[in-house]
mmCIF file of C-alpha atoms and ligand atoms in Angstrom:
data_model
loop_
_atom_site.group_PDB
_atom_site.id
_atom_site.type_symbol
_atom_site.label_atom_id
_atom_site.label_comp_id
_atom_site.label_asym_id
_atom_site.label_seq_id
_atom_site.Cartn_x
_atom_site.Cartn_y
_atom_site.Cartn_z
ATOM 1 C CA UNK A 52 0.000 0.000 0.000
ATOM 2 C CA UNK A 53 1.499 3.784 -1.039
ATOM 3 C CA UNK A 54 2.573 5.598 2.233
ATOM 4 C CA UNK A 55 1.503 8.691 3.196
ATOM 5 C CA UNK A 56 3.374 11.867 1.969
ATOM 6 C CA UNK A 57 3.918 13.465 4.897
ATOM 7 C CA UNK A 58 3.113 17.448 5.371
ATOM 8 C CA UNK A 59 4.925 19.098 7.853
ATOM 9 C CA UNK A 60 1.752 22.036 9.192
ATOM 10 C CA UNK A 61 2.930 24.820 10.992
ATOM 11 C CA UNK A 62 0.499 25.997 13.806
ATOM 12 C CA UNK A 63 -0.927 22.691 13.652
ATOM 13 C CA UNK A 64 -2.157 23.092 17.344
ATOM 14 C CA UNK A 65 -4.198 26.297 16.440
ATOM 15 C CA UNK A 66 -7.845 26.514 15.032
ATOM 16 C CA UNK A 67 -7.415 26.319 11.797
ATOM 17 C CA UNK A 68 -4.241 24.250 11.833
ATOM 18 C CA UNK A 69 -5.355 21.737 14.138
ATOM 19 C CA UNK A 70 -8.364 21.212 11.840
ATOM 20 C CA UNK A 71 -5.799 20.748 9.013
ATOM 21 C CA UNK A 72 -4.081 17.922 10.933
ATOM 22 C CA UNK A 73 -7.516 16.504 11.715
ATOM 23 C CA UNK A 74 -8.580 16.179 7.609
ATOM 24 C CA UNK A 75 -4.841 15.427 6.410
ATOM 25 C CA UNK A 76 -5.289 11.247 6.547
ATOM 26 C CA UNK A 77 -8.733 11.926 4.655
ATOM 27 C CA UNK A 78 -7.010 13.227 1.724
ATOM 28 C CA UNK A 79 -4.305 10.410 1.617
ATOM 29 C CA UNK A 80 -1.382 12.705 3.847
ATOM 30 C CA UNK A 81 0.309 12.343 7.124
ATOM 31 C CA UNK A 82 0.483 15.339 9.217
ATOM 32 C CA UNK A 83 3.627 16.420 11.661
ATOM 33 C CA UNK A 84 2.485 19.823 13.559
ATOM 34 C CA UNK A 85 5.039 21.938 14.378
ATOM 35 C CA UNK A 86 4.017 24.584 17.186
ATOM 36 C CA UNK A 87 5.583 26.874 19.468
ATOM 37 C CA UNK A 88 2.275 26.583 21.478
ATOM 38 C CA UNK A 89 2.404 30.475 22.367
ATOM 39 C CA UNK A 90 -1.219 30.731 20.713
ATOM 40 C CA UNK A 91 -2.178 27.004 20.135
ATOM 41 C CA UNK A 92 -3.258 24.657 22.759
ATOM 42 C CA UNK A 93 -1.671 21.405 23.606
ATOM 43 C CA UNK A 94 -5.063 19.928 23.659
ATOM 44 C CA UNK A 95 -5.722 20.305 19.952
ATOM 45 C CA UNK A 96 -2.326 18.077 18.734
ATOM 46 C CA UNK A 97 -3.087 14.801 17.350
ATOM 47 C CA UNK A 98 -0.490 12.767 15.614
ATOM 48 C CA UNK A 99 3.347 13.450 15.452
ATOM 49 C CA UNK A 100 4.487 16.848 17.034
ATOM 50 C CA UNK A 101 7.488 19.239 17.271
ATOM 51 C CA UNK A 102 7.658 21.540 20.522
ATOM 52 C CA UNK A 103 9.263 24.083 17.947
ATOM 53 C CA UNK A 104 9.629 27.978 17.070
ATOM 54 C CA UNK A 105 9.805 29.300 13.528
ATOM 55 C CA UNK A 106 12.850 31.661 14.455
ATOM 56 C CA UNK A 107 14.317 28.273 15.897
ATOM 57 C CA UNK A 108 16.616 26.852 12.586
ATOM 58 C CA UNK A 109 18.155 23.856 13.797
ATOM 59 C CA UNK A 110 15.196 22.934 15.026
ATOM 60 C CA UNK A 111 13.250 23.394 11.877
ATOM 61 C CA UNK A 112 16.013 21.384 9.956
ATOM 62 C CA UNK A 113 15.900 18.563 12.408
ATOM 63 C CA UNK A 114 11.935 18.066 12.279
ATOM 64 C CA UNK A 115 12.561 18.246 8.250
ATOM 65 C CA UNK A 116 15.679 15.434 8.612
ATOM 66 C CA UNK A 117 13.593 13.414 11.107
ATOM 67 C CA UNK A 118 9.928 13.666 8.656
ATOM 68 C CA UNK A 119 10.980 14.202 5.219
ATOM 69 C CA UNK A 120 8.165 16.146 4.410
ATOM 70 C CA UNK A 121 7.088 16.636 0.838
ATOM 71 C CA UNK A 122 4.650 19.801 1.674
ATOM 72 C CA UNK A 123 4.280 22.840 4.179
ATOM 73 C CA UNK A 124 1.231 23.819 4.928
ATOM 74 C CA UNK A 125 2.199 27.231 7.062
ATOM 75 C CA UNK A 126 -0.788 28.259 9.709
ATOM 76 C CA UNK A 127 1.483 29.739 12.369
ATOM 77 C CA UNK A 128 0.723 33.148 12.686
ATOM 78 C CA UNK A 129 -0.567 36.476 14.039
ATOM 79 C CA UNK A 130 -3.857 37.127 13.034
ATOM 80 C CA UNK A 131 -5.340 39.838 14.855
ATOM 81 C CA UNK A 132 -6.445 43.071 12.500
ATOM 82 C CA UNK A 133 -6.613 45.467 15.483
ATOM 83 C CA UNK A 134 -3.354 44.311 16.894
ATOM 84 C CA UNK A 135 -1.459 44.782 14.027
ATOM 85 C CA UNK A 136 -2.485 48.038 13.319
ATOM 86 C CA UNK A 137 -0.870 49.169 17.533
ATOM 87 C CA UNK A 138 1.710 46.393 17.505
ATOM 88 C CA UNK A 139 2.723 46.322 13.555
ATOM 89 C CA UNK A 140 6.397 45.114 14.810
ATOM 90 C CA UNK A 141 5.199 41.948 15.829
ATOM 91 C CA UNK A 142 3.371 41.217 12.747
ATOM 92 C CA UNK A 143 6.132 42.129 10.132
ATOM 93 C CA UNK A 144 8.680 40.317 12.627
ATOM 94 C CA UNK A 145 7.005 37.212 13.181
ATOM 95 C CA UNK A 146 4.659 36.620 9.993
ATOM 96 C CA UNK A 147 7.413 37.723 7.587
ATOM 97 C CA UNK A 148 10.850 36.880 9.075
ATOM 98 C CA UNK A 149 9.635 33.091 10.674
ATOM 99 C CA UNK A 150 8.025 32.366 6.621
ATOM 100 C CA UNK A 151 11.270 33.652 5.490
ATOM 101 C CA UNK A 152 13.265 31.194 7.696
ATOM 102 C CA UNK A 153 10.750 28.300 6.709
ATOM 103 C CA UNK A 154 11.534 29.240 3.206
ATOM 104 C CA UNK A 155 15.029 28.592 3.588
ATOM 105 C CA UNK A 156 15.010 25.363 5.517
ATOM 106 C CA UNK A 157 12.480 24.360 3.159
ATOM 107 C CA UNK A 158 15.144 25.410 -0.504
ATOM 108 C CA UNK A 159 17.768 24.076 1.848
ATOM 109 C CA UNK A 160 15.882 20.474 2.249
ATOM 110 C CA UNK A 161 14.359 20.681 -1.211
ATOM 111 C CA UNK A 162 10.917 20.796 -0.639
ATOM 112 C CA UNK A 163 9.194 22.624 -3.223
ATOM 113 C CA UNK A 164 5.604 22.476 -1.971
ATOM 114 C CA UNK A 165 4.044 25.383 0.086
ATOM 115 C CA UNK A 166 0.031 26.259 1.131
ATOM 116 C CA UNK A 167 -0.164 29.781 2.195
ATOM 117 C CA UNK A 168 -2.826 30.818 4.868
ATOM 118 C CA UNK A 169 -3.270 34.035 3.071
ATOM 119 C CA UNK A 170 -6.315 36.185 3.637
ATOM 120 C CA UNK A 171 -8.806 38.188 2.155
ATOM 121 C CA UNK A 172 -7.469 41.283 4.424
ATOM 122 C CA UNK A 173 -5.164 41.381 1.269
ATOM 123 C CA UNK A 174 -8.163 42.899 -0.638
ATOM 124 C CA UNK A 175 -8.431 45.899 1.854
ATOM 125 C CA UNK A 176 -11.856 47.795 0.592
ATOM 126 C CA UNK A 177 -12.958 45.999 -1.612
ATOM 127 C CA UNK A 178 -13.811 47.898 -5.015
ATOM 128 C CA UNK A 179 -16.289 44.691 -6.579
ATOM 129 C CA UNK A 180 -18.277 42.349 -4.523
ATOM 130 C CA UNK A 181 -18.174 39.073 -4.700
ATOM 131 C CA UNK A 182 -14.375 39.630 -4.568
ATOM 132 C CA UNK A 183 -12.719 38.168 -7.270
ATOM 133 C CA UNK A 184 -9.085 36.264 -6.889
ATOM 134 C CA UNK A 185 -7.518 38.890 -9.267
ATOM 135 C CA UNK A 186 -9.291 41.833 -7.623
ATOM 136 C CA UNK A 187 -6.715 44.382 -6.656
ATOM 137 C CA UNK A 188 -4.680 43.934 -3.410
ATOM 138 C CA UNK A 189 -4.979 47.067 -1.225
ATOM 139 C CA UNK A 190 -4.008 45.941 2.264
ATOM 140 C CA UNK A 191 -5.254 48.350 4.436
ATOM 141 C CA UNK A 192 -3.642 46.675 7.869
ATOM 142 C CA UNK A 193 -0.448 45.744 8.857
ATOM 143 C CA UNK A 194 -1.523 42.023 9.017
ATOM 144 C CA UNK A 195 -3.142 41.868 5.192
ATOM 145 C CA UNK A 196 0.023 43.749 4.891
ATOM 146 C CA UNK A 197 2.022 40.696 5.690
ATOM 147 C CA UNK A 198 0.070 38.239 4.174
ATOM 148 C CA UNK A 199 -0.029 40.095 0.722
ATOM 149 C CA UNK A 200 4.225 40.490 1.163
ATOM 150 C CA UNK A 201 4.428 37.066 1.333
ATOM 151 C CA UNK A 202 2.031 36.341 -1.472
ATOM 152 C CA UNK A 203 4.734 38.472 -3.406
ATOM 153 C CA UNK A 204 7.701 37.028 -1.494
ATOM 154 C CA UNK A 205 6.626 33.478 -2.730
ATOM 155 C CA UNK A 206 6.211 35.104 -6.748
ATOM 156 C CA UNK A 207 9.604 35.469 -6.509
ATOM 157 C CA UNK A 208 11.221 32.316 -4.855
ATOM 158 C CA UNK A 209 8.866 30.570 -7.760
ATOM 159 C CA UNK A 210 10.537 32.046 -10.145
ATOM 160 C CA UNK A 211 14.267 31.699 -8.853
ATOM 161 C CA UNK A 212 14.170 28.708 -6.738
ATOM 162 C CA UNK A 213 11.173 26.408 -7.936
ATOM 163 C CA UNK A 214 9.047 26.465 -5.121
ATOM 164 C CA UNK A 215 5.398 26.140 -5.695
ATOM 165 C CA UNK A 216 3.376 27.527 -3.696
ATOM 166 C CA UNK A 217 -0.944 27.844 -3.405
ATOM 167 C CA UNK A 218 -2.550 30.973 -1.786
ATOM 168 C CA UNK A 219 -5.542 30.604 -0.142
ATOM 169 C CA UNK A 220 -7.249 33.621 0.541
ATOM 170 C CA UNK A 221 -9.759 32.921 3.545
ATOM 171 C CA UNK A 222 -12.680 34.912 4.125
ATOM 172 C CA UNK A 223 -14.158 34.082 7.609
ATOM 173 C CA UNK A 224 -13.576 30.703 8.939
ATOM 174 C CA UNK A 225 -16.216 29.837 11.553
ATOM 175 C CA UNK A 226 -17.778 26.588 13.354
ATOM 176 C CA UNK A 227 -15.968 23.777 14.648
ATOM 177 C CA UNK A 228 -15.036 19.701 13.707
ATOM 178 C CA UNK A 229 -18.143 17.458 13.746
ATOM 179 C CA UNK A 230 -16.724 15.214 16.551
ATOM 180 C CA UNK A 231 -16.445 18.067 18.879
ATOM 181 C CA UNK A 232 -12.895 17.833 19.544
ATOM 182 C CA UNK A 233 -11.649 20.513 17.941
ATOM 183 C CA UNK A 234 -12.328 24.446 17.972
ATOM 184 C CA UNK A 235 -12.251 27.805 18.526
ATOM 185 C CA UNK A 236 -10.524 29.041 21.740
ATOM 186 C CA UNK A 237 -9.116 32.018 20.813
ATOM 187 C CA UNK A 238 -7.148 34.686 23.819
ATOM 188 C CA UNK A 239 -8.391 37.085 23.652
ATOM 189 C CA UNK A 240 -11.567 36.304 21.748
ATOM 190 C CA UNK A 241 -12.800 38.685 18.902
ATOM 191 C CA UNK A 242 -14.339 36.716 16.251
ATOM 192 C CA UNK A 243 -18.372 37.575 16.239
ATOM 193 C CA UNK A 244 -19.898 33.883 15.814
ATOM 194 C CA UNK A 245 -17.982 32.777 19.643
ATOM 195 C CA UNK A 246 -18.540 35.872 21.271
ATOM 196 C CA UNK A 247 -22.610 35.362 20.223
ATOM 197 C CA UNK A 248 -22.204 32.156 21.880
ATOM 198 C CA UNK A 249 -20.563 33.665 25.004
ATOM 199 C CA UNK A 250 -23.435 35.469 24.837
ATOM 200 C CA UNK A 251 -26.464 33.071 24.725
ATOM 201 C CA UNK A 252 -24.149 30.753 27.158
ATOM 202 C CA UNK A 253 -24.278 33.913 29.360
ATOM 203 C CA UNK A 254 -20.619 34.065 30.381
ATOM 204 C CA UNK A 255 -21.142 37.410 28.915
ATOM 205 C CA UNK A 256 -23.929 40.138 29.008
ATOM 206 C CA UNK A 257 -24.629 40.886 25.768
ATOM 207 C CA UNK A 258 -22.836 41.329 22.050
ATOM 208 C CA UNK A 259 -22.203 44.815 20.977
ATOM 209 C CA UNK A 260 -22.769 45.105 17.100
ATOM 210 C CA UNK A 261 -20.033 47.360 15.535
ATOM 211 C CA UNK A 262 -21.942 49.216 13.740
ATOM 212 C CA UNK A 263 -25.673 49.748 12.155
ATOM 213 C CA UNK A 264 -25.343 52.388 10.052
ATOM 214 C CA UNK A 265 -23.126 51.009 7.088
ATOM 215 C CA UNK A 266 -24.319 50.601 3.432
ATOM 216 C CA UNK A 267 -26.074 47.090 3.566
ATOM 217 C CA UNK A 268 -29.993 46.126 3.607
ATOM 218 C CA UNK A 269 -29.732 45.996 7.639
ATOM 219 C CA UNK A 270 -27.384 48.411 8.442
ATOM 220 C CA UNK A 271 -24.629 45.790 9.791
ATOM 221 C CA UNK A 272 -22.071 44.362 8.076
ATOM 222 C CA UNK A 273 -21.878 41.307 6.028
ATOM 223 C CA UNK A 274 -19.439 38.559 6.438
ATOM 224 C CA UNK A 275 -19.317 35.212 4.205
ATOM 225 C CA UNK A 276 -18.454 32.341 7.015
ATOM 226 C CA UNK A 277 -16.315 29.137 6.002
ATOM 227 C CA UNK A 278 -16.441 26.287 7.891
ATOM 228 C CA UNK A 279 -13.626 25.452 9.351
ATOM 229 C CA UNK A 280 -13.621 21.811 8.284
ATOM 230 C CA UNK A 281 -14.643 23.169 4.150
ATOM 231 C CA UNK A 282 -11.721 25.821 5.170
ATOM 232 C CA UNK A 283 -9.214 22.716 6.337
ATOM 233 C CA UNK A 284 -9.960 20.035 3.240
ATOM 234 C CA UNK A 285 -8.853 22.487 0.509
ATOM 235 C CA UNK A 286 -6.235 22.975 1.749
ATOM 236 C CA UNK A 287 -5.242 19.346 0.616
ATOM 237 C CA UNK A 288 -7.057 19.915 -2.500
ATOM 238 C CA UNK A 289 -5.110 22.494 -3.784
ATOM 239 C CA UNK A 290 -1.875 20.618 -2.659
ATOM 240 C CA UNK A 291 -2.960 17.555 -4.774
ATOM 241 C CA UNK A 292 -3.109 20.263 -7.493
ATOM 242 C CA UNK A 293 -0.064 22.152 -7.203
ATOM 243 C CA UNK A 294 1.934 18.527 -7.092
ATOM 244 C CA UNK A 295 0.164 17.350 -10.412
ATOM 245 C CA UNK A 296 0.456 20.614 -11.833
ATOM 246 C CA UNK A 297 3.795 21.815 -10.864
ATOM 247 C CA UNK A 298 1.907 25.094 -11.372
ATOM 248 C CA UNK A 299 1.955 27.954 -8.287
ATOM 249 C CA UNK A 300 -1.749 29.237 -7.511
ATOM 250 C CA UNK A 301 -3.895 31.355 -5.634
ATOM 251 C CA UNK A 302 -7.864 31.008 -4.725
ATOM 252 C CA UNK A 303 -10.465 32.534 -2.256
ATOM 253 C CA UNK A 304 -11.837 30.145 0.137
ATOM 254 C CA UNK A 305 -15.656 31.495 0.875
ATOM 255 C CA UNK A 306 -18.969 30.188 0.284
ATOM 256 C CA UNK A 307 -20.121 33.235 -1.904
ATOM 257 C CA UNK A 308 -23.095 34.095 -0.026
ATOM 258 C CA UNK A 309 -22.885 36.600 3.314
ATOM 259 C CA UNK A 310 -24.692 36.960 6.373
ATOM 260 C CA UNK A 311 -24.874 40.254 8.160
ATOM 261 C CA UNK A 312 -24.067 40.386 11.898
ATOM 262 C CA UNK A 313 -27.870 40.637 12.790
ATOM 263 C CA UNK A 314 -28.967 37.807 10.595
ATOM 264 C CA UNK A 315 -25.986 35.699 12.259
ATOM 265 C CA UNK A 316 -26.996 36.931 15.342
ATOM 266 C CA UNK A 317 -30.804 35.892 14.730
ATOM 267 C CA UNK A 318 -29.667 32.689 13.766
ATOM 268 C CA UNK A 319 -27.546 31.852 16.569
ATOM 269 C CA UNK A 320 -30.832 32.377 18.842
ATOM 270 C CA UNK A 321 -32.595 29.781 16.846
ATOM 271 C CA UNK A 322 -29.789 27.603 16.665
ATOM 272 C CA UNK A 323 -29.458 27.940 20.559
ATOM 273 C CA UNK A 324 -32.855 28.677 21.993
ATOM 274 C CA UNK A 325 -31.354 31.133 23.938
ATOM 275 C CA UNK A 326 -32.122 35.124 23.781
ATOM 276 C CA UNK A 327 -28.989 37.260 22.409
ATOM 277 C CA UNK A 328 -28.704 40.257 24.553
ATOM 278 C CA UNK A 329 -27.715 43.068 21.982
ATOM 279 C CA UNK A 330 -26.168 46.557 22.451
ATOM 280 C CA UNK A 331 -25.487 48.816 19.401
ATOM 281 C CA UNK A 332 -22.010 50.010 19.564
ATOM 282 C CA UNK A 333 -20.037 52.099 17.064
ATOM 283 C CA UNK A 334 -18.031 51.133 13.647
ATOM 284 C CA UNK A 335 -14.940 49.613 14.486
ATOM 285 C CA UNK A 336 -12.219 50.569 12.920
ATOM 286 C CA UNK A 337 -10.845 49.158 9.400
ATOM 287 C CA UNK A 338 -14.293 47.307 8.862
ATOM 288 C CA UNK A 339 -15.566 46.830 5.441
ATOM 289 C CA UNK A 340 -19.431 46.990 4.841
ATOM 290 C CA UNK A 341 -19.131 44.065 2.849
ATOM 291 C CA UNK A 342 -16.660 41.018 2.525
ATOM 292 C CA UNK A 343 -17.977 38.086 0.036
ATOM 293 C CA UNK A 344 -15.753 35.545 -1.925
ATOM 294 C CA UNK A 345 -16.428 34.970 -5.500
ATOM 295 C CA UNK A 346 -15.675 31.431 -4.744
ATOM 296 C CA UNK A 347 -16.134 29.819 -8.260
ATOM 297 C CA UNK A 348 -12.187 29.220 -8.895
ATOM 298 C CA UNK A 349 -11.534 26.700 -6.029
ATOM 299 C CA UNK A 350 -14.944 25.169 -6.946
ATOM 300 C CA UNK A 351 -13.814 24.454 -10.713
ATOM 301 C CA UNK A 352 -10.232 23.821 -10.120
ATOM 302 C CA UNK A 353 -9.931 21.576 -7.098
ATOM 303 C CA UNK A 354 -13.618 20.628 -7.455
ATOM 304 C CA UNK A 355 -14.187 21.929 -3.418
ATOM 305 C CA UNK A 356 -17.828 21.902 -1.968
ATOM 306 C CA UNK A 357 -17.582 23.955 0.884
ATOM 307 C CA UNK A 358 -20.048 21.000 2.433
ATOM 308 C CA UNK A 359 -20.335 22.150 6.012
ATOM 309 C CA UNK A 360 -20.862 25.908 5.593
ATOM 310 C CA UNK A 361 -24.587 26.225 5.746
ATOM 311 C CA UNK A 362 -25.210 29.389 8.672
ATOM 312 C CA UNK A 363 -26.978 26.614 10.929
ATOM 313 C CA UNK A 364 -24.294 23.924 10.669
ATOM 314 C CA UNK A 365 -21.146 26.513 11.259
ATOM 315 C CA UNK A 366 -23.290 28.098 14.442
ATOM 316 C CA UNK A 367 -24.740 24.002 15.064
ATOM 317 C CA UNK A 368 -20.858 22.669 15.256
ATOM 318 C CA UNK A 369 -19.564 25.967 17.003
ATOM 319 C CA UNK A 370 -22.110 25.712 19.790
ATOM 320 C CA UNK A 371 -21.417 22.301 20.644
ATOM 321 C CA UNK A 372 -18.166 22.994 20.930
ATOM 322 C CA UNK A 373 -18.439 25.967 22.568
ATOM 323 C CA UNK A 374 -20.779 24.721 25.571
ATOM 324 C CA UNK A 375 -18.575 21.319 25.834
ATOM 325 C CA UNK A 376 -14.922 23.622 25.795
ATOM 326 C CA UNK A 377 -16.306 26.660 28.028
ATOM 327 C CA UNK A 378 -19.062 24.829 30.122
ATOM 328 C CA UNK A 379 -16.234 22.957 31.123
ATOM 329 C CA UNK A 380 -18.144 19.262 31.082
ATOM 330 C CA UNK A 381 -16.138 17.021 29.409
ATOM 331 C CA UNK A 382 -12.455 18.001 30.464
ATOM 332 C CA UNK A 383 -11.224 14.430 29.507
ATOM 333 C CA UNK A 384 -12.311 14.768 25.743
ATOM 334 C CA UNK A 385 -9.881 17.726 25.834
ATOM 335 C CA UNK A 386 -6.519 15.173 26.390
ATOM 336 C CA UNK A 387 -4.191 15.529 23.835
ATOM 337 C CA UNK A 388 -3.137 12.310 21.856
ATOM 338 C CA UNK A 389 0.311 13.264 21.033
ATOM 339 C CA UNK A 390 2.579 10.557 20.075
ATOM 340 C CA UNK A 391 5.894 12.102 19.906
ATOM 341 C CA UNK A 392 7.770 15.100 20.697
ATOM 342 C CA UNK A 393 11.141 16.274 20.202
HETATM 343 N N1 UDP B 1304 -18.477 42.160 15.053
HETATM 344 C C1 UDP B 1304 -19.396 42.773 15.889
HETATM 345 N N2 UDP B 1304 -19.254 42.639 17.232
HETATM 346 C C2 UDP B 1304 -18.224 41.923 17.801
HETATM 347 C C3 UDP B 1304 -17.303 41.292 16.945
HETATM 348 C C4 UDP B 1304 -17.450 41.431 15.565
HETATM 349 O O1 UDP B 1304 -20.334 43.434 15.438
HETATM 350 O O2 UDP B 1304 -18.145 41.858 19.035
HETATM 351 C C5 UDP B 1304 -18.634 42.287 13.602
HETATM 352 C C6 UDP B 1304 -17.415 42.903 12.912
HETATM 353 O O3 UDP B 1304 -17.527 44.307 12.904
HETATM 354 C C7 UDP B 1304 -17.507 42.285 11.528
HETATM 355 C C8 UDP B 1304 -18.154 40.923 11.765
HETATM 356 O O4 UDP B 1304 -18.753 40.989 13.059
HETATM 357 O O5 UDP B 1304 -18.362 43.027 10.716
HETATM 358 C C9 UDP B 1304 -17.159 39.780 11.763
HETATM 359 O O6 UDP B 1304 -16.103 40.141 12.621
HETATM 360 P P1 UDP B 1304 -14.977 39.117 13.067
HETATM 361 O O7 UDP B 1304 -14.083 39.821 14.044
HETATM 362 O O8 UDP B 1304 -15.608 37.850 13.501
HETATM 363 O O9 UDP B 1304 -14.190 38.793 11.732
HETATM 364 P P2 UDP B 1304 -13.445 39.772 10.684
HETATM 365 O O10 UDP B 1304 -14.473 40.056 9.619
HETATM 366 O O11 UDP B 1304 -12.970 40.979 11.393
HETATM 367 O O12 UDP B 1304 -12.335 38.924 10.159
#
């Protein structure tokens, strides 16, 4: 039987990541997370792990020696808009110069496969909605800022060095894994869809909505929600591609519909029979009226179904796990099954 290629996934113990390492066997590929653990959570590893920093190069190239990977998948980063605009050091630093060290372990090892977590912050204000993949990039925050840098960063080693790489642009990933093991646990929390939650759990006293005045039919603005596990399986997807290809690429990863923050809202009170305390607060800043993925690319060219994303499934999954992980219940389904560590 073929063995598993093996992809090395950076941030593997965060929400996105871990969800990565969760799919990867489903799609024929071994996963080896490699985490610092300063955001991700020791409870989300499953599988092989490295105890490991991005800055940290003989570490890197020892986790490479030891797994032979054929593919990066790179999740490990900063990821906070707000932050990045106060703390821009950090997000240049770390997103840019830890990718750029990855890139060299990975020319020095010869591995020539690389999915980008890239964003749709690239974009900035969007100009046409549904956003298109070659619709302008316009970063309008230090962290877009970083993505977009590397998008170009990676354009270049392409060219000189031969290493392929996908961008997937995400627009908002949301919900959590089926079996409940996995999801969102952000600190601090600032994502909408678990701060509803907080909300109907009432561990806190009401959501504020950013906003009611802005250019859309109910005044709020309008998101298009991924789930996470639609978000995870393409990125595999677009790996298979880029190693049949040989061929560098880029793609949005959104549904192409969007739900403004009172219809998510609304539908997180059906979805949880509880009542949604709601205060109207101001814009906040750097908010676009209207983010939606034209989404047809990744459909057609890795033949992805964003399966999972329905409103009710993402707030469905995200409530489970949201009671189960902050209610605190089942502490034991929380273990971590790590087999190794260096
Ligand atoms: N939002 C809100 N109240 C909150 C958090 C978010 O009204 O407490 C709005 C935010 O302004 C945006 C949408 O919800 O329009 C989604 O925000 P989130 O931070 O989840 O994701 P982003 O779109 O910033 O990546």
């Amino acid at each position: 039987m073929k063995e598993f290629q093996v992809v090395l996934i950076t941030g593997g113990a965060g929400y996105i990541g871990s969800h990565a390492v969760q799919e990867a066997r489903n799609y024929g590929f071994e996963p080896v997370t490699y985490d610092n653990l300063s955001m991700g959570h020791r409870w989300a590893i499953q599988g092989e792990f490295v105890k490991g920093d991005l800055g940290d190069r003989p570490k890197l190239l020892k986790a490479f020696r030891k797994y032979q990977p054929a593919a990066v998948m790179h999740f490990a980063s900063h990821t906070y808009v707000g932050e990045s605009v106060t703390h821009p050091q950090k997000y240049y630093r770390d997103n840019l110069t830890n990718a750029l060290n990855l890139f060299s372990v990975m020319l020095e090892r010869k591995v020539s496969h690389f999915i980008l977590s890239s964003t749709c912050a690239v974009y900035g204000d969007p100009v046409q909605v549904p956003i298109p993949e070659d619709h302008p990039r316009n970063p309008v925050n230090p962290y877009g800022d970083s993505k977009m840098m590397l998008e170009k960063i990676l354009a270049w080693y392409d060219r000189a060095y031969g290493l392929r790489s996908t961008f997937l642009r995400y627009f908002n990933a949301a919900g959590a894994d089926a079996s409940g093991r996995l999801g969102e646990a952000h600190d601090p929390e600032t994502h909408l869809i678990p701060l509803v939650l907080d909300s109907a759990m009432g561990r806190r006293k009401e959501i504020t909505i950013f906003g009611q005045d802005y250019p859309t039919p109910d005044g709020t603005c309008i998101r298009d929600y991924i789930h996470v596990t639609d978000l995870a399986g393409a990125h595999f997807l677009a790996l298979k591609l880029m190693m049949e290809t040989g061929q560098s690429d880029f793609f949005n990863l959104g549904t192409g519909k969007g739900f403004s923050v009172r219809e998510v809202i609304t539908k997180a009170e059906e979805v949880t029979g509880k009542r949604i305390p709601v205060r109207m607060g101001p814009r906040r800043a750097g908010d676009p009226p209207e983010l939606v993925a034209q989404s047809d690319k990744a459909r057609a060219a890795l033949g992805w179904q964003p399966r999972h994303s329905s409103l009710e499934n993402i707030l469905k999954t995200a409530w489970a796990w949201h009671r189960n992980y902050f209610g605190g219940k089942a502490k034991t389904s929380r273990r971590s099954t790590v087999r190794s560590r260096q």
